């Protein structure tokens, strides 16, 4: 079983579970408390288990542009984008973030998909790009919540409040070399930090310093409820290699004007036709917690839940799932089969929270 550089802290303070081959913290003080800390103030996650690849060389830009349906050729230095790796049939191999760091790229992939992604990328590398896996030679932290910039400015001593979303900067600080990106997967404002060191004490020192600056340690449990409240996908549940970005309601990652890329023929064809299924949000009206594989009904079965949980913020069951497209309108009343009991629910458009009160968009109003 693999361990991140912060395992010593997790072992002492958290409930540990196996995830993607790692021993990771599920929760420290409780999933609900950690969840609400991120929505209302600031939480910190160890996300070092996620894969980190450096792609560089003369053909690196063209190589990445060929691998994904998004426009990497137009990605400027210091910027990042969320996109998907697709197979020849347009199915999603992984959802990833690509950051441009001058003449090289940082690619962040899901932990469970690292080996698969590396094998796929290597098989398509006819561009003489160099791919280096730096996952075990670095650590990665996510600092998330409306107070994240204040906490990090206090910790690092640099101005971050004016940094734009999906921008990335490199800083050489007393604590070491850091990549700082204004990204995250909770729906909130926040930052992800890559510590370029294979020395665990570097990551542990920064982790403790951020916690001391008024940030609550959070585990995988809160990370999952937060991303689901925000309507964000989890690979292996909401996405897989049979679902295309069009089928997954991720058409916005597809650059319509770009030339050849892996999966283009199928994706282009689907972009021109009406999708047969749609990914929707489900909010429970009756009591019950929807879970993966629960059926969605409107008389007869119209779809299935792919992710479900109890929302600590809304105090009710929420889920995302796939339904036939004619049943995807927000407000449509449906029923969820929870262990043989049909429970009333309705289709909603994620995120599930009020965006004037929660989430990164509220910072525009400040």
CSV table of C-alpha atoms in Angstrom, one decimal:
chain,number,residue,atom,x,y,z
A,1,UNK,CA,0.0,0.0,0.0
A,2,UNK,CA,1.4,3.4,-0.9
A,3,UNK,CA,1.6,6.4,1.4
A,4,UNK,CA,1.9,10.2,0.8
A,5,UNK,CA,4.5,12.4,2.5
A,6,UNK,CA,1.8,13.4,5.0
A,7,UNK,CA,1.0,9.8,6.2
A,8,UNK,CA,2.6,10.4,9.6
A,9,UNK,CA,0.1,13.2,10.3
A,10,UNK,CA,-2.9,11.2,8.9
A,11,UNK,CA,-2.1,8.2,11.0
A,12,UNK,CA,-2.1,10.2,14.2
A,13,UNK,CA,-5.1,12.4,13.5
A,14,UNK,CA,-7.4,10.7,10.9
A,15,UNK,CA,-9.5,7.6,10.2
A,16,UNK,CA,-7.6,5.9,7.4
A,17,UNK,CA,-9.0,4.1,4.4
A,18,UNK,CA,-7.6,2.5,1.3
A,19,UNK,CA,-8.1,4.6,-1.9
A,20,UNK,CA,-6.5,4.1,-5.3
A,21,UNK,CA,-3.8,2.0,-3.7
A,22,UNK,CA,-3.0,4.6,-1.0
A,23,UNK,CA,-3.7,4.8,2.7
A,24,UNK,CA,-5.6,8.1,2.9
A,25,UNK,CA,-7.5,10.0,5.5
A,26,UNK,CA,-11.3,9.6,5.3
A,27,UNK,CA,-12.0,12.2,8.0
A,28,UNK,CA,-10.4,13.9,10.9
A,29,UNK,CA,-13.1,15.8,13.0
A,30,UNK,CA,-16.1,14.5,10.9
A,31,UNK,CA,-17.2,14.7,7.3
A,32,UNK,CA,-20.0,17.2,8.0
A,33,UNK,CA,-17.8,19.6,10.0
A,34,UNK,CA,-15.0,19.4,7.4
A,35,UNK,CA,-17.5,19.9,4.6
A,36,UNK,CA,-19.0,23.0,6.2
A,37,UNK,CA,-15.6,24.5,7.0
A,38,UNK,CA,-14.8,24.5,3.3
A,39,UNK,CA,-18.2,26.1,2.4
A,40,UNK,CA,-17.9,28.8,5.2
A,41,UNK,CA,-14.2,29.4,5.9
A,42,UNK,CA,-11.2,27.2,4.9
A,43,UNK,CA,-10.2,23.5,4.7
A,44,UNK,CA,-7.0,21.8,3.6
A,45,UNK,CA,-6.7,18.4,1.8
A,46,UNK,CA,-3.8,16.1,1.1
A,47,UNK,CA,-4.3,15.3,-2.6
A,48,UNK,CA,-0.7,14.0,-3.1
A,49,UNK,CA,-2.2,10.7,-4.3
A,50,UNK,CA,-3.2,12.4,-7.6
A,51,UNK,CA,-0.9,11.8,-10.5
A,52,UNK,CA,1.4,14.6,-11.6
A,53,UNK,CA,3.2,14.4,-15.0
A,54,UNK,CA,5.6,16.9,-16.6
A,55,UNK,CA,5.3,16.9,-20.4
A,56,UNK,CA,8.0,18.8,-22.2
A,57,UNK,CA,10.1,18.9,-25.4
A,58,UNK,CA,9.7,20.5,-28.8
A,59,UNK,CA,6.5,18.5,-29.6
A,60,UNK,CA,4.9,18.8,-26.2
A,61,UNK,CA,2.2,21.3,-27.1
A,62,UNK,CA,1.1,19.5,-30.3
A,63,UNK,CA,1.2,16.2,-28.4
A,64,UNK,CA,-1.2,17.3,-25.7
A,65,UNK,CA,-3.4,19.1,-28.2
A,66,UNK,CA,-3.7,15.8,-30.1
A,67,UNK,CA,-4.7,13.9,-26.9
A,68,UNK,CA,-7.6,16.0,-25.8
A,69,UNK,CA,-10.7,17.8,-27.4
A,70,UNK,CA,-9.7,21.1,-25.8
A,71,UNK,CA,-7.5,23.8,-27.4
A,72,UNK,CA,-4.1,23.3,-25.9
A,73,UNK,CA,-2.3,25.2,-28.7
A,74,UNK,CA,-4.1,28.3,-27.4
A,75,UNK,CA,-3.2,27.8,-23.8
A,76,UNK,CA,-0.9,30.6,-22.6
A,77,UNK,CA,1.8,30.3,-20.1
A,78,UNK,CA,0.6,30.5,-16.5
A,79,UNK,CA,-2.9,29.2,-17.4
A,80,UNK,CA,-4.6,25.9,-16.9
A,81,UNK,CA,-7.6,24.1,-18.3
A,82,UNK,CA,-9.9,21.2,-17.2
A,83,UNK,CA,-10.3,18.6,-20.0
A,84,UNK,CA,-10.6,14.9,-20.7
A,85,UNK,CA,-8.4,12.2,-22.2
A,86,UNK,CA,-10.4,10.3,-24.8
A,87,UNK,CA,-10.0,7.0,-26.6
A,88,UNK,CA,-10.6,6.5,-30.4
A,89,UNK,CA,-14.3,6.0,-29.7
A,90,UNK,CA,-14.6,9.3,-27.8
A,91,UNK,CA,-14.9,7.5,-24.5
A,92,UNK,CA,-13.4,9.3,-21.5
A,93,UNK,CA,-10.1,7.6,-20.3
A,94,UNK,CA,-9.7,10.3,-17.5
A,95,UNK,CA,-10.6,13.8,-16.6
A,96,UNK,CA,-7.5,15.9,-16.1
A,97,UNK,CA,-6.1,19.4,-15.6
A,98,UNK,CA,-3.4,20.7,-17.9
A,99,UNK,CA,-1.3,23.7,-16.8
A,100,UNK,CA,1.2,25.5,-19.0
A,101,UNK,CA,4.4,26.4,-17.3
A,102,UNK,CA,6.4,28.3,-19.9
A,103,UNK,CA,7.8,25.7,-22.3
A,104,UNK,CA,6.5,22.7,-20.4
A,105,UNK,CA,3.2,21.4,-19.0
A,106,UNK,CA,2.0,20.0,-15.7
A,107,UNK,CA,-0.7,17.4,-16.2
A,108,UNK,CA,-2.7,16.3,-13.1
A,109,UNK,CA,-4.6,13.0,-13.4
A,110,UNK,CA,-6.7,10.9,-11.1
A,111,UNK,CA,-4.8,8.6,-8.8
A,112,UNK,CA,-6.4,5.4,-9.9
A,113,UNK,CA,-5.8,6.2,-13.5
A,114,UNK,CA,-2.1,7.2,-13.4
A,115,UNK,CA,-0.7,3.9,-14.8
A,116,UNK,CA,-3.5,3.7,-17.5
A,117,UNK,CA,-3.0,7.3,-18.5
A,118,UNK,CA,0.8,6.9,-18.7
A,119,UNK,CA,0.4,3.9,-20.9
A,120,UNK,CA,-2.1,5.6,-23.2
A,121,UNK,CA,-0.1,8.8,-23.5
A,122,UNK,CA,3.1,6.8,-24.3
A,123,UNK,CA,1.3,4.8,-27.0
A,124,UNK,CA,0.2,8.1,-28.7
A,125,UNK,CA,3.5,9.9,-28.4
A,126,UNK,CA,4.7,10.3,-32.0
A,127,UNK,CA,5.7,13.9,-31.2
A,128,UNK,CA,9.0,13.3,-29.3
A,129,UNK,CA,7.5,14.8,-26.2
A,130,UNK,CA,9.1,13.7,-22.8
A,131,UNK,CA,6.7,12.5,-20.1
A,132,UNK,CA,8.1,12.4,-16.6
A,133,UNK,CA,6.1,11.1,-13.6
A,134,UNK,CA,6.8,13.4,-10.6
A,135,UNK,CA,4.1,12.0,-8.4
A,136,UNK,CA,6.3,10.4,-5.8
A,137,UNK,CA,8.9,13.3,-6.0
A,138,UNK,CA,6.4,15.9,-5.0
A,139,UNK,CA,3.4,16.5,-2.8
A,140,UNK,CA,0.1,18.3,-3.6
A,141,UNK,CA,-2.3,20.1,-1.2
A,142,UNK,CA,-5.7,21.7,-1.8
A,143,UNK,CA,-6.6,24.8,0.3
A,144,UNK,CA,-10.3,25.5,-0.3
A,145,UNK,CA,-13.0,27.9,0.9
A,146,UNK,CA,-13.9,31.6,0.9
A,147,UNK,CA,-11.0,32.3,3.2
A,148,UNK,CA,-8.4,30.3,1.3
A,149,UNK,CA,-6.6,33.3,-0.2
A,150,UNK,CA,-6.4,35.0,3.3
A,151,UNK,CA,-5.0,31.8,4.9
A,152,UNK,CA,-2.4,31.3,2.2
A,153,UNK,CA,-1.3,34.9,2.1
A,154,UNK,CA,-0.8,34.7,5.9
A,155,UNK,CA,1.2,31.4,5.4
A,156,UNK,CA,3.3,32.2,2.4
A,157,UNK,CA,3.6,36.0,2.6
A,158,UNK,CA,2.6,36.6,-1.0
A,159,UNK,CA,-0.4,38.4,-2.6
A,160,UNK,CA,-2.9,35.9,-4.0
A,161,UNK,CA,-6.3,37.7,-3.8
A,162,UNK,CA,-5.9,39.2,-7.3
A,163,UNK,CA,-4.8,35.9,-8.9
A,164,UNK,CA,-7.3,34.8,-11.6
A,165,UNK,CA,-9.0,31.3,-11.5
A,166,UNK,CA,-7.1,28.6,-13.4
A,167,UNK,CA,-3.9,30.7,-13.3
A,168,UNK,CA,-0.7,29.1,-12.0
A,169,UNK,CA,2.5,30.7,-10.7
A,170,UNK,CA,5.8,29.3,-9.5
A,171,UNK,CA,7.4,30.6,-6.3
A,172,UNK,CA,10.7,29.9,-4.7
A,173,UNK,CA,10.0,30.5,-1.0
A,174,UNK,CA,11.8,29.7,2.2
A,175,UNK,CA,9.7,26.5,2.5
A,176,UNK,CA,10.8,25.4,-1.0
A,177,UNK,CA,9.8,25.5,-4.6
A,178,UNK,CA,6.0,25.7,-5.0
A,179,UNK,CA,3.5,25.7,-7.9
A,180,UNK,CA,0.4,27.6,-6.8
A,181,UNK,CA,-2.8,27.2,-9.0
A,182,UNK,CA,-6.1,28.9,-8.2
A,183,UNK,CA,-8.1,25.7,-8.9
A,184,UNK,CA,-9.8,23.0,-6.9
A,185,UNK,CA,-12.6,20.4,-6.9
A,186,UNK,CA,-15.0,21.5,-4.2
A,187,UNK,CA,-16.9,24.3,-6.0
A,188,UNK,CA,-15.4,26.9,-3.7
A,189,UNK,CA,-12.6,29.4,-4.3
A,190,UNK,CA,-9.3,27.9,-3.4
A,191,UNK,CA,-5.8,26.9,-4.4
A,192,UNK,CA,-3.8,23.8,-5.2
A,193,UNK,CA,-0.1,23.7,-4.3
A,194,UNK,CA,2.5,21.4,-5.7
A,195,UNK,CA,5.6,21.1,-3.4
A,196,UNK,CA,8.5,20.1,-5.6
A,197,UNK,CA,10.5,18.0,-3.1
A,198,UNK,CA,10.8,14.3,-2.3
A,199,UNK,CA,11.5,15.2,1.3
A,200,UNK,CA,8.3,14.5,3.4
A,201,UNK,CA,9.3,17.1,6.0
A,202,UNK,CA,8.8,19.9,3.5
A,203,UNK,CA,5.2,18.9,2.9
A,204,UNK,CA,4.6,18.3,6.6
A,205,UNK,CA,6.0,21.8,7.5
A,206,UNK,CA,3.8,23.5,5.0
A,207,UNK,CA,0.7,21.5,6.0
A,208,UNK,CA,1.1,22.4,9.7
A,209,UNK,CA,1.8,26.0,8.8
A,210,UNK,CA,-1.5,26.3,6.8
A,211,UNK,CA,-3.5,24.6,9.6
A,212,UNK,CA,-2.0,27.0,12.1
A,213,UNK,CA,-3.2,29.9,9.9
A,214,UNK,CA,-6.8,28.8,10.6
A,215,UNK,CA,-7.6,26.0,8.2
A,216,UNK,CA,-9.3,22.7,9.1
A,217,UNK,CA,-7.7,19.4,7.9
A,218,UNK,CA,-10.2,17.5,5.7
A,219,UNK,CA,-10.4,14.0,4.3
A,220,UNK,CA,-11.7,12.2,1.3
A,221,UNK,CA,-15.2,12.0,2.8
A,222,UNK,CA,-15.7,15.7,2.7
A,223,UNK,CA,-13.9,16.0,-0.7
A,224,UNK,CA,-16.6,13.6,-2.1
A,225,UNK,CA,-19.6,15.4,-0.6
A,226,UNK,CA,-18.3,18.8,-1.7
A,227,UNK,CA,-17.6,17.8,-5.3
A,228,UNK,CA,-21.1,16.2,-5.5
A,229,UNK,CA,-22.8,19.4,-4.1
A,230,UNK,CA,-20.9,21.3,-6.8
A,231,UNK,CA,-22.1,18.9,-9.5
A,232,UNK,CA,-18.6,17.8,-10.4
A,233,UNK,CA,-17.9,14.3,-11.8
A,234,UNK,CA,-16.1,11.5,-10.2
A,235,UNK,CA,-14.2,9.2,-12.6
A,236,UNK,CA,-15.2,5.6,-12.3
A,237,UNK,CA,-18.7,6.5,-11.2
A,238,UNK,CA,-20.0,9.5,-13.3
A,239,UNK,CA,-17.4,9.0,-16.1
A,240,UNK,CA,-15.9,6.0,-17.8
A,241,UNK,CA,-14.3,5.0,-21.1
A,242,UNK,CA,-17.7,4.3,-22.7
A,243,UNK,CA,-19.1,7.8,-22.0
A,244,UNK,CA,-18.1,10.6,-24.3
A,245,UNK,CA,-17.8,14.3,-23.2
A,246,UNK,CA,-21.0,15.0,-25.1
A,247,UNK,CA,-22.8,12.1,-23.3
A,248,UNK,CA,-21.4,13.3,-20.0
A,249,UNK,CA,-22.7,16.9,-20.5
A,250,UNK,CA,-19.1,18.1,-20.8
A,251,UNK,CA,-19.4,19.4,-24.3
A,252,UNK,CA,-18.0,22.7,-23.1
A,253,UNK,CA,-14.5,21.1,-23.0
A,254,UNK,CA,-14.7,20.4,-26.7
A,255,UNK,CA,-13.1,23.1,-29.0
A,256,UNK,CA,-15.3,23.0,-32.1
A,257,UNK,CA,-12.7,24.7,-34.3
A,258,UNK,CA,-9.7,22.5,-33.6
A,259,UNK,CA,-8.2,20.0,-36.1
A,260,UNK,CA,-7.4,16.3,-35.6
A,261,UNK,CA,-7.4,14.8,-32.1
A,262,UNK,CA,-8.1,11.4,-30.6
A,263,UNK,CA,-11.8,10.6,-30.7
A,264,UNK,CA,-12.7,13.6,-32.9
A,265,UNK,CA,-14.8,11.7,-35.5
A,266,UNK,CA,-17.2,10.3,-32.8
A,267,UNK,CA,-17.3,13.5,-30.7
A,268,UNK,CA,-17.9,15.7,-33.7
A,269,UNK,CA,-20.8,13.5,-34.8
A,270,UNK,CA,-22.4,13.6,-31.4
A,271,UNK,CA,-21.9,17.4,-31.2
A,272,UNK,CA,-24.1,17.7,-34.3
A,273,UNK,CA,-26.9,15.4,-33.1
A,274,UNK,CA,-29.2,15.5,-30.1
A,275,UNK,CA,-27.8,13.5,-27.1
A,276,UNK,CA,-29.7,10.4,-26.2
A,277,UNK,CA,-29.0,10.7,-22.5
A,278,UNK,CA,-28.2,13.6,-20.2
A,279,UNK,CA,-26.3,13.9,-16.9
A,280,UNK,CA,-28.6,15.6,-14.4
A,281,UNK,CA,-28.8,16.6,-10.7
A,282,UNK,CA,-31.4,14.9,-8.5
A,283,UNK,CA,-32.6,16.5,-5.2
A,284,UNK,CA,-34.7,14.3,-2.9
A,285,UNK,CA,-38.2,15.6,-1.9
A,286,UNK,CA,-38.9,12.6,0.3
A,287,UNK,CA,-36.7,11.1,3.0
A,288,UNK,CA,-33.8,8.9,1.8
A,289,UNK,CA,-30.3,9.0,0.5
A,290,UNK,CA,-29.8,8.1,-3.1
A,291,UNK,CA,-26.8,5.9,-3.9
A,292,UNK,CA,-24.9,4.7,-7.0
A,293,UNK,CA,-27.0,2.3,-9.2
A,294,UNK,CA,-30.4,3.3,-7.7
A,295,UNK,CA,-32.9,3.5,-10.4
A,296,UNK,CA,-34.6,6.8,-11.5
A,297,UNK,CA,-38.3,6.3,-12.4
A,298,UNK,CA,-41.1,8.3,-14.0
A,299,UNK,CA,-43.6,5.5,-14.3
A,300,UNK,CA,-41.1,3.3,-16.0
A,301,UNK,CA,-37.3,3.4,-15.5
A,302,UNK,CA,-35.7,6.5,-17.1
A,303,UNK,CA,-32.1,6.3,-15.8
A,304,UNK,CA,-29.7,5.5,-12.9
A,305,UNK,CA,-27.9,7.3,-10.2
A,306,UNK,CA,-24.1,7.3,-10.6
A,307,UNK,CA,-23.2,9.3,-7.4
A,308,UNK,CA,-25.4,10.1,-4.4
A,309,UNK,CA,-25.0,11.3,-0.8
A,310,UNK,CA,-26.5,13.3,2.1
A,311,UNK,CA,-25.8,17.0,1.6
A,312,UNK,CA,-24.4,18.5,4.8
A,313,UNK,CA,-25.4,22.0,3.5
A,314,UNK,CA,-28.9,21.2,2.3
A,315,UNK,CA,-29.7,18.5,4.9
A,316,UNK,CA,-31.2,16.2,2.3
A,317,UNK,CA,-30.2,13.6,-0.2
A,318,UNK,CA,-28.7,14.7,-3.5
A,319,UNK,CA,-27.3,12.8,-6.5
A,320,UNK,CA,-26.2,13.0,-10.1
A,321,UNK,CA,-27.2,10.4,-12.7
A,322,UNK,CA,-28.0,9.8,-16.3
A,323,UNK,CA,-31.6,9.9,-17.7
A,324,UNK,CA,-33.0,9.7,-21.2
A,325,UNK,CA,-32.8,13.3,-22.6
A,326,UNK,CA,-36.5,13.9,-22.8
A,327,UNK,CA,-36.6,13.6,-19.0
A,328,UNK,CA,-33.7,16.1,-18.2
A,329,UNK,CA,-35.7,19.3,-17.7
A,330,UNK,CA,-35.1,21.0,-14.3
A,331,UNK,CA,-38.1,20.8,-12.0
A,332,UNK,CA,-39.3,17.5,-13.4
A,333,UNK,CA,-40.6,15.3,-10.6
A,334,UNK,CA,-39.2,11.7,-10.6
A,335,UNK,CA,-38.9,8.8,-8.1
A,336,UNK,CA,-35.8,7.1,-6.9
A,337,UNK,CA,-35.9,3.4,-6.0
A,338,UNK,CA,-34.1,3.2,-2.6
A,339,UNK,CA,-33.9,-0.5,-1.7
A,340,UNK,CA,-37.3,-1.3,-3.1
A,341,UNK,CA,-39.0,1.9,-2.0
A,342,UNK,CA,-40.0,4.6,-4.5
A,343,UNK,CA,-39.1,8.0,-3.0
A,344,UNK,CA,-40.2,11.4,-4.6
A,345,UNK,CA,-37.4,13.6,-6.0
A,346,UNK,CA,-36.9,16.2,-8.7
A,347,UNK,CA,-34.4,17.0,-11.5
A,348,UNK,CA,-32.3,20.0,-10.8
A,349,UNK,CA,-29.4,21.8,-12.5
A,350,UNK,CA,-26.2,21.5,-10.4
A,351,UNK,CA,-24.6,23.0,-8.4
A,352,UNK,CA,-27.1,22.2,-5.6
A,353,UNK,CA,-26.3,25.2,-3.5
A,354,UNK,CA,-27.4,28.8,-3.9
A,355,UNK,CA,-24.5,30.4,-5.9
A,356,UNK,CA,-25.1,33.8,-4.4
A,357,UNK,CA,-24.2,32.4,-0.9
A,358,UNK,CA,-21.7,29.6,-1.7
A,359,UNK,CA,-19.2,28.6,-4.3
A,360,UNK,CA,-16.4,30.5,-6.1
A,361,UNK,CA,-18.8,32.7,-8.1
A,362,UNK,CA,-19.8,34.6,-5.0
A,363,UNK,CA,-16.4,36.2,-4.9
A,364,UNK,CA,-17.3,38.3,-7.9
A,365,UNK,CA,-19.8,40.1,-5.8
A,366,UNK,CA,-17.2,41.2,-3.2
